CSV table of C-alpha atoms in Angstrom, one decimal:
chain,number,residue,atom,x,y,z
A,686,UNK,CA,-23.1,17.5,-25.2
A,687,UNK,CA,-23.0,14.6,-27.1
A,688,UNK,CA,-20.0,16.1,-29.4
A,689,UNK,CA,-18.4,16.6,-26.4
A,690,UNK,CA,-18.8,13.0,-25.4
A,691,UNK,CA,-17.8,11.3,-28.4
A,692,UNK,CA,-14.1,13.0,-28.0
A,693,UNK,CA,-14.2,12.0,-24.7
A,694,UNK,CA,-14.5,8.7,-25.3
A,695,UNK,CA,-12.4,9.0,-28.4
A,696,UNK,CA,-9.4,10.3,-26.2
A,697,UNK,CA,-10.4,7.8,-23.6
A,698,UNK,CA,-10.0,4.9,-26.3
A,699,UNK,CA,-6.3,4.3,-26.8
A,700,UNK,CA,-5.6,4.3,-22.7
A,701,UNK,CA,-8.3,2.1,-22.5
A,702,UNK,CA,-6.8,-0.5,-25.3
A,703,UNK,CA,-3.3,-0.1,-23.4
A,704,UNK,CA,-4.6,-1.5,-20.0
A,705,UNK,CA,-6.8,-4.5,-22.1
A,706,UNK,CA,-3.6,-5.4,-24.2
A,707,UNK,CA,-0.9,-5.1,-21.3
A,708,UNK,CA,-2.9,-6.4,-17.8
A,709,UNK,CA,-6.3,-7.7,-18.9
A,710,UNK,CA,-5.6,-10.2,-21.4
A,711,UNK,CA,-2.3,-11.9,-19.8
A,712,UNK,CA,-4.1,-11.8,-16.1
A,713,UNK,CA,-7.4,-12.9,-17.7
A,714,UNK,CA,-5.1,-16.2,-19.7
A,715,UNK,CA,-3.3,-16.9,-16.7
A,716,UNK,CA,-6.7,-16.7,-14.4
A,717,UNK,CA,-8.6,-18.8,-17.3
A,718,UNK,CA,-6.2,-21.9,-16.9
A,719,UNK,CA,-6.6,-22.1,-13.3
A,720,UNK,CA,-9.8,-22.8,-14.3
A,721,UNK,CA,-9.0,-25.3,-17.1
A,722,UNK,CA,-6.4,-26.7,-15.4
A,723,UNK,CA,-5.9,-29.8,-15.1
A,724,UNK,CA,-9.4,-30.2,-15.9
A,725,UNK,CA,-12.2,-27.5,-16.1
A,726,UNK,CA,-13.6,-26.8,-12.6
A,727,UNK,CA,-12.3,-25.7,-9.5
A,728,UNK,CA,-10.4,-28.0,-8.4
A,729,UNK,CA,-7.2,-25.7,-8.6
A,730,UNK,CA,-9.3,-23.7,-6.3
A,731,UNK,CA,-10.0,-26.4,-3.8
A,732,UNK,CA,-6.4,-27.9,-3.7
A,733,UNK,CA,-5.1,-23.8,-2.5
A,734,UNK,CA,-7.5,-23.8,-0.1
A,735,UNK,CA,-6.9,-27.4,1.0
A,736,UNK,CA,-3.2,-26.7,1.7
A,737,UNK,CA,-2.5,-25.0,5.2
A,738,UNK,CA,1.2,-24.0,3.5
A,739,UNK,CA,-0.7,-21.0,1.0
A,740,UNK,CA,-3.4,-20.0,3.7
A,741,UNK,CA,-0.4,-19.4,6.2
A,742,UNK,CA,1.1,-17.5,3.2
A,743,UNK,CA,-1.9,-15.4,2.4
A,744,UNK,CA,-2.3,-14.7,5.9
A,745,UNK,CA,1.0,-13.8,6.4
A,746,UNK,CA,0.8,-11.3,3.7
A,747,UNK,CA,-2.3,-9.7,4.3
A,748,UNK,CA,-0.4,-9.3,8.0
A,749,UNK,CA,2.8,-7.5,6.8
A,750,UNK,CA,0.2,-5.6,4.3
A,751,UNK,CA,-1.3,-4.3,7.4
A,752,UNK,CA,1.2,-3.5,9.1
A,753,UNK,CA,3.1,-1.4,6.3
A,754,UNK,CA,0.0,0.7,6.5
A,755,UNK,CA,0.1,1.7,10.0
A,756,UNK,CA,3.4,2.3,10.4
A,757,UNK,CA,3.1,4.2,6.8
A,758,UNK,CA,0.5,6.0,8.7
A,759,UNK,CA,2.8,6.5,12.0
A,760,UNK,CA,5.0,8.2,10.4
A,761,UNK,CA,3.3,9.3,7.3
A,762,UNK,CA,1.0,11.8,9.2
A,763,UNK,CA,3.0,13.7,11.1
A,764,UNK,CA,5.2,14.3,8.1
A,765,UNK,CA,3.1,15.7,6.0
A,766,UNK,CA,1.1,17.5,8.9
A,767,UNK,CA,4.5,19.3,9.6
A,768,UNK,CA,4.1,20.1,5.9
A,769,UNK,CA,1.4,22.3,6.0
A,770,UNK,CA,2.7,24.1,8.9
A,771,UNK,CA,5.8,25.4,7.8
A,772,UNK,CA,7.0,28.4,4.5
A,773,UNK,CA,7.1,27.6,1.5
A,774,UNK,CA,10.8,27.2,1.2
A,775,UNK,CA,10.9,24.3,3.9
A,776,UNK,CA,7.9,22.7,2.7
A,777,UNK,CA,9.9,22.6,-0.9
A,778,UNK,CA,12.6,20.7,1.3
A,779,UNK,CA,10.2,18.4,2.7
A,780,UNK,CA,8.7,17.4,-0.6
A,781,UNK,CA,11.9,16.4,-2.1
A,782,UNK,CA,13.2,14.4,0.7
A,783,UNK,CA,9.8,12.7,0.1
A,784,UNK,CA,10.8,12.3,-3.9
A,785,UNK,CA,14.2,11.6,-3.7
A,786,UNK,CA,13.8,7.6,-3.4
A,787,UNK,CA,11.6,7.9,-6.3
A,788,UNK,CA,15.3,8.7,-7.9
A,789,UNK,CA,17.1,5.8,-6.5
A,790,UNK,CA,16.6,2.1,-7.6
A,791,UNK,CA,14.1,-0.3,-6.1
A,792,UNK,CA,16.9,-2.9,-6.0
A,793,UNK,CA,19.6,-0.5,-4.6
A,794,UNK,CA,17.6,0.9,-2.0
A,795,UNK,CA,16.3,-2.7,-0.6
A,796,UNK,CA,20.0,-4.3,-0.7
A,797,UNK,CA,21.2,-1.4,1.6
A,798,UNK,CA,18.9,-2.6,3.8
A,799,UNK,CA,20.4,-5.9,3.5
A,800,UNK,CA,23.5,-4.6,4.4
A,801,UNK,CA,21.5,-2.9,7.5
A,802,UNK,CA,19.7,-5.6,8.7
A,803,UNK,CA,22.0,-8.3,8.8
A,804,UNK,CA,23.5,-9.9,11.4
A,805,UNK,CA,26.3,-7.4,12.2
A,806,UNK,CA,24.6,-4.4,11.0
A,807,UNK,CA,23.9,-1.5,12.0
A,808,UNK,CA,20.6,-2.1,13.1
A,809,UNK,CA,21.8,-5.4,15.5
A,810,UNK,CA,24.7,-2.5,16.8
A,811,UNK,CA,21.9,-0.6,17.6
A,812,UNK,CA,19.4,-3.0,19.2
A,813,UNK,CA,22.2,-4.8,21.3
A,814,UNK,CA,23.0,-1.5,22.7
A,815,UNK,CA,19.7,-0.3,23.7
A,816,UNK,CA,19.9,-4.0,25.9
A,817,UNK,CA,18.7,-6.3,22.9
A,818,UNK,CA,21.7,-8.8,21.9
A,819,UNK,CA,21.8,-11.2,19.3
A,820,UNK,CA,18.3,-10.4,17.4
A,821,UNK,CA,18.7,-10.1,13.5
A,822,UNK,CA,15.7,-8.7,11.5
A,823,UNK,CA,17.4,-9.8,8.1
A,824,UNK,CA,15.5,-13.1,7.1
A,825,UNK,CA,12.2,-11.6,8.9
A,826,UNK,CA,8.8,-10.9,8.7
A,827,UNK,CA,9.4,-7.9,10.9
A,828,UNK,CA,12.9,-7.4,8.0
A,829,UNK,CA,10.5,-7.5,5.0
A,830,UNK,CA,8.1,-5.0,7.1
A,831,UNK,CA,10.8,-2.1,7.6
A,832,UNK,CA,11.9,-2.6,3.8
A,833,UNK,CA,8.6,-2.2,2.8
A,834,UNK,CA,7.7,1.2,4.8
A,835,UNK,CA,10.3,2.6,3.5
A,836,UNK,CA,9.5,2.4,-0.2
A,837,UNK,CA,5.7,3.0,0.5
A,838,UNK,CA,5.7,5.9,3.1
A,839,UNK,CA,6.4,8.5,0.0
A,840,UNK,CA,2.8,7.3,-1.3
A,841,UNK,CA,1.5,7.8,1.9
A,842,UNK,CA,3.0,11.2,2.1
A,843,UNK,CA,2.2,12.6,-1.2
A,844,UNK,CA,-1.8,11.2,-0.4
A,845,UNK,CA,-1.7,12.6,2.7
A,846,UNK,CA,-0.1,15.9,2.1
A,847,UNK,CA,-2.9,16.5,-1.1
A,848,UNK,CA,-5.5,16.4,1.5
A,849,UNK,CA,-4.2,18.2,4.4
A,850,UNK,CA,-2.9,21.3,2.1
A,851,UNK,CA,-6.8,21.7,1.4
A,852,UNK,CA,-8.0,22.0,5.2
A,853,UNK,CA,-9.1,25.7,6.1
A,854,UNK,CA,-7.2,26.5,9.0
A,855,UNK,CA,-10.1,29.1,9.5
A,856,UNK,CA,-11.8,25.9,11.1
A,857,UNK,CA,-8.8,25.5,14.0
A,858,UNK,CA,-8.8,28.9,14.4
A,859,UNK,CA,-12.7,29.2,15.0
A,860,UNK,CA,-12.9,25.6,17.3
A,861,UNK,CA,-10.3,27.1,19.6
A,862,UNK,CA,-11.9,30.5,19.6
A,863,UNK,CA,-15.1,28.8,20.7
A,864,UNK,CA,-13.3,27.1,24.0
A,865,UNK,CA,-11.7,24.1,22.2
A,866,UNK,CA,-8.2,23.4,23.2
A,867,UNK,CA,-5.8,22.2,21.2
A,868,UNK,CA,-6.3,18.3,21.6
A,869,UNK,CA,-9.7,19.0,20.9
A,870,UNK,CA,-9.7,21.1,17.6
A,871,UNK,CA,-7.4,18.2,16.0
A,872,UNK,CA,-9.4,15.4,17.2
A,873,UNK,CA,-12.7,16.7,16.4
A,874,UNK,CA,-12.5,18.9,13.2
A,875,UNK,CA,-8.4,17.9,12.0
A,876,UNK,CA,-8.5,14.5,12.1
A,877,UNK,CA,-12.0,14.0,10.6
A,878,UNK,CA,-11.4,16.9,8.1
A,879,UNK,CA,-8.2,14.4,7.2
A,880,UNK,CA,-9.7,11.0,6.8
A,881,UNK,CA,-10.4,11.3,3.3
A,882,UNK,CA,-6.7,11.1,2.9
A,883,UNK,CA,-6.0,8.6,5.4
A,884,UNK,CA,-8.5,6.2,3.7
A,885,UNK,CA,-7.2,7.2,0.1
A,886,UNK,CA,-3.2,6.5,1.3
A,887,UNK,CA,-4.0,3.4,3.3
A,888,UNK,CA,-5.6,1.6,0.1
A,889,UNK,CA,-2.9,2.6,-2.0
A,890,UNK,CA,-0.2,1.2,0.4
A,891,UNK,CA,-2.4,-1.8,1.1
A,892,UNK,CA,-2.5,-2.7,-2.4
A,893,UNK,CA,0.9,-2.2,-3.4
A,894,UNK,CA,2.2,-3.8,-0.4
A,895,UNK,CA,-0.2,-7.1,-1.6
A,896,UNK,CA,2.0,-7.3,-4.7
A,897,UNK,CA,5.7,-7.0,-3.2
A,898,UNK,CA,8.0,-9.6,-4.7
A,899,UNK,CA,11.9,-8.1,-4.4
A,900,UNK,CA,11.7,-7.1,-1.3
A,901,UNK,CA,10.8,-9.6,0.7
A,902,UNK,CA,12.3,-11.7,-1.9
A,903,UNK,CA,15.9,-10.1,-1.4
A,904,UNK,CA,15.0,-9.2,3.4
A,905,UNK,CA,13.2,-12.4,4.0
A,906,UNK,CA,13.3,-15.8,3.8
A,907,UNK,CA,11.8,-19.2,2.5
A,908,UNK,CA,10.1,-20.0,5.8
A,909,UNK,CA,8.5,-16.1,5.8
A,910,UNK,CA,7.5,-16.3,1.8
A,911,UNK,CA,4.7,-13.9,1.2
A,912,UNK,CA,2.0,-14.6,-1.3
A,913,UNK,CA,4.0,-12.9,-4.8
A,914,UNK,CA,6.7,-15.1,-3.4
A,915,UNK,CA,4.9,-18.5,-4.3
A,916,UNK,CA,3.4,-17.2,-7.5
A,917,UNK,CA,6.8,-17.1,-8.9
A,918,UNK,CA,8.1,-20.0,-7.3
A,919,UNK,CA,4.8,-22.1,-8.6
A,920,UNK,CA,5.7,-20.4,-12.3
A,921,UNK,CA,9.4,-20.6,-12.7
A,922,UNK,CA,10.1,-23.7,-10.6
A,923,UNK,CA,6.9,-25.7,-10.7
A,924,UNK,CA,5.7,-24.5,-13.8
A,925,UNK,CA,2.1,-24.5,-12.5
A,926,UNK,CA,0.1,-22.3,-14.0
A,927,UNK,CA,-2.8,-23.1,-13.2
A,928,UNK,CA,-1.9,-22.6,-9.2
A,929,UNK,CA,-0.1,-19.5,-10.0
A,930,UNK,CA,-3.4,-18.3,-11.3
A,931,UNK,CA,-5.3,-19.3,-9.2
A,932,UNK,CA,-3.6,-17.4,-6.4
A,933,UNK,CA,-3.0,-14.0,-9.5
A,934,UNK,CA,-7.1,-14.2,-8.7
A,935,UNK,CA,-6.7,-14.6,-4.8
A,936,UNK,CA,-4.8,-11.0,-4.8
A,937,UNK,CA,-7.2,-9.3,-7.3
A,938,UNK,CA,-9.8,-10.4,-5.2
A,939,UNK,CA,-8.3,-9.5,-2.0
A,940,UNK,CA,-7.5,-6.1,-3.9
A,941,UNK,CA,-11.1,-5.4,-5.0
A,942,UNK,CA,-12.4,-5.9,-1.6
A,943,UNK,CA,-9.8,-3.3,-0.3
A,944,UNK,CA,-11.3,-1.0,-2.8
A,945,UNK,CA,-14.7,-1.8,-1.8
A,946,UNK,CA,-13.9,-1.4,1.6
A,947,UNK,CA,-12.3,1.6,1.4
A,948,UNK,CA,-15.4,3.2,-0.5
A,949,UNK,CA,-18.0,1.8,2.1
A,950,UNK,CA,-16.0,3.5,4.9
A,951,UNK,CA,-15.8,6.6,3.2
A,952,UNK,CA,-19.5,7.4,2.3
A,953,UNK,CA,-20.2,8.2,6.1
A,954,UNK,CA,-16.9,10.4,5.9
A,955,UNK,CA,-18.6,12.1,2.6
A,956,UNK,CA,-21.9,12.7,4.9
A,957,UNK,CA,-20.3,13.3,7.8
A,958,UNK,CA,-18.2,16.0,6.5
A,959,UNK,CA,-21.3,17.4,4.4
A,960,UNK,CA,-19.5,16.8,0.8
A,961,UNK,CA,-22.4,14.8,-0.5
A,962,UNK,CA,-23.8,17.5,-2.3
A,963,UNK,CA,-23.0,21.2,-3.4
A,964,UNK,CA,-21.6,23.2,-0.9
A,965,UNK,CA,-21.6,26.7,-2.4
């Protein structure tokens, strides 16, 4: 046993080293001198939170964070719920429609969406002939939002579509033999059977969609900067460090919490669906 976990710990070791040498100790230098910064306290602290410009920016991108994950979730669920239903042929299909943006360029895929979005795009051709002239999402929140779902939802998918694959249909089958109608049987044993993915894809999306910088960089605008936005303006164009750390920690914390939260909600899932224990 303890053979065993020495090599564990041995293997462990050099992943372990890679994550201290390439995220902990440039986040933990950068976090340090908003600490140090111009003097030691938190003062760096007190100016961001004195300044109504960065707590309309955090807002703002905890909103469009939100937002990505429920209209990941829109359209996510259904996806991958059609995945489970179909042959194995077609669900092949299905899965590598989901990868094939994993094979295109970040950059490519979020300037054709520039090209989309703008004023005479496609997407204003469209609107103004469903009866809504003149409205151009390119420069948005609403812009940076679309952009976003569409590099996330694959995450969304592929979390989703792990935990559905594993539901027993035997359940369905046995609700609606018992007098449950369809409704029923997916609101009461489906949907619950699924949360453990929901909760899993909406975290994931919700943290990556804190850390966005091209995207909303390249679909939004100044006025609609999101929180990744002003770290690298306060870096490259300010050359405030201590600021641009001090916010680096704002996000971690914001992420950690996310984790958290998603844990919390997820041990009365565990009960609820009587995983807590063994089951055989």
């Amino acid at each position: 046993m303890h053979t065993s976990a020495r090599w564990s710990a041995l293997l462990l070791a050099p992943a372990v080293l890679l994550v201290a040498i390439c995220f902990v100790v440039p986040i933990g230098s950068i976090v340090l001198r908003s600490f140090t910064e111009p003097e030691l306290g938190l003062a760096t602290y007190e100016r961001l939170f004195a300044d109504p410009t960065t707590l309309r920016v955090l807002g703002r991108t905890l909103l469009v964070a939100l937002g990505a994950v429920g209209l990941c979730l829109l359209f996510g669920y259904p996806y991958a719920y059609l995945m489970t239903l179909v042959g194995p042929d077609m669900r092949a299909v299905l899965m590598v429609l989901v990868l094939v943006p994993f094979w295109t360029s970040l950059m490519a895929r979020t300037f054709a969406w520039v090209s989309l979005l703008q004023r005479d795009g496609p997407v204003s051709a469209l609107l103004a002939f469903a009866g809504v002239p003149g409205v151009t999402l390119l420069g948005t929140a609403a812009g940076v939002m679309i952009g976003m779902v569409q590099i996330l939802l694959p995450y969304m998918v592929l979390t989703l579509s792990t935990t559905l694959s594993r539901i027993d249909r035997g359940l369905l089958t046995a609700a609606q033999s018992l007098g449950a109608n369809r409704y029923r049987t997916f609101f009461q044993v489906y949907l619950p059977l699924s949360l453990p993915g929901v909760f899993a894809g909406s975290a994931l999306v919700f943290i990556l969609a804190l850390g966005f910088y091209i995207t909303p960089q390249l679909l939004g605008s100044p006025r609609e900067s999101l929180i990744a936005q002003v770290i690298g303006v306060r870096v490259e164009r300010l050359v405030d460090f201590a600021g641009a750390g001090g916010l680096s920690l704002i996000v971690l914390l914001t992420t950690a919490l996310c984790l958290a939260a998603a844990v919390l909600a997820f041990r009365p899932v565990r009960a609820m669906l009587g995983q807590g224990g063994d089951r055989r």
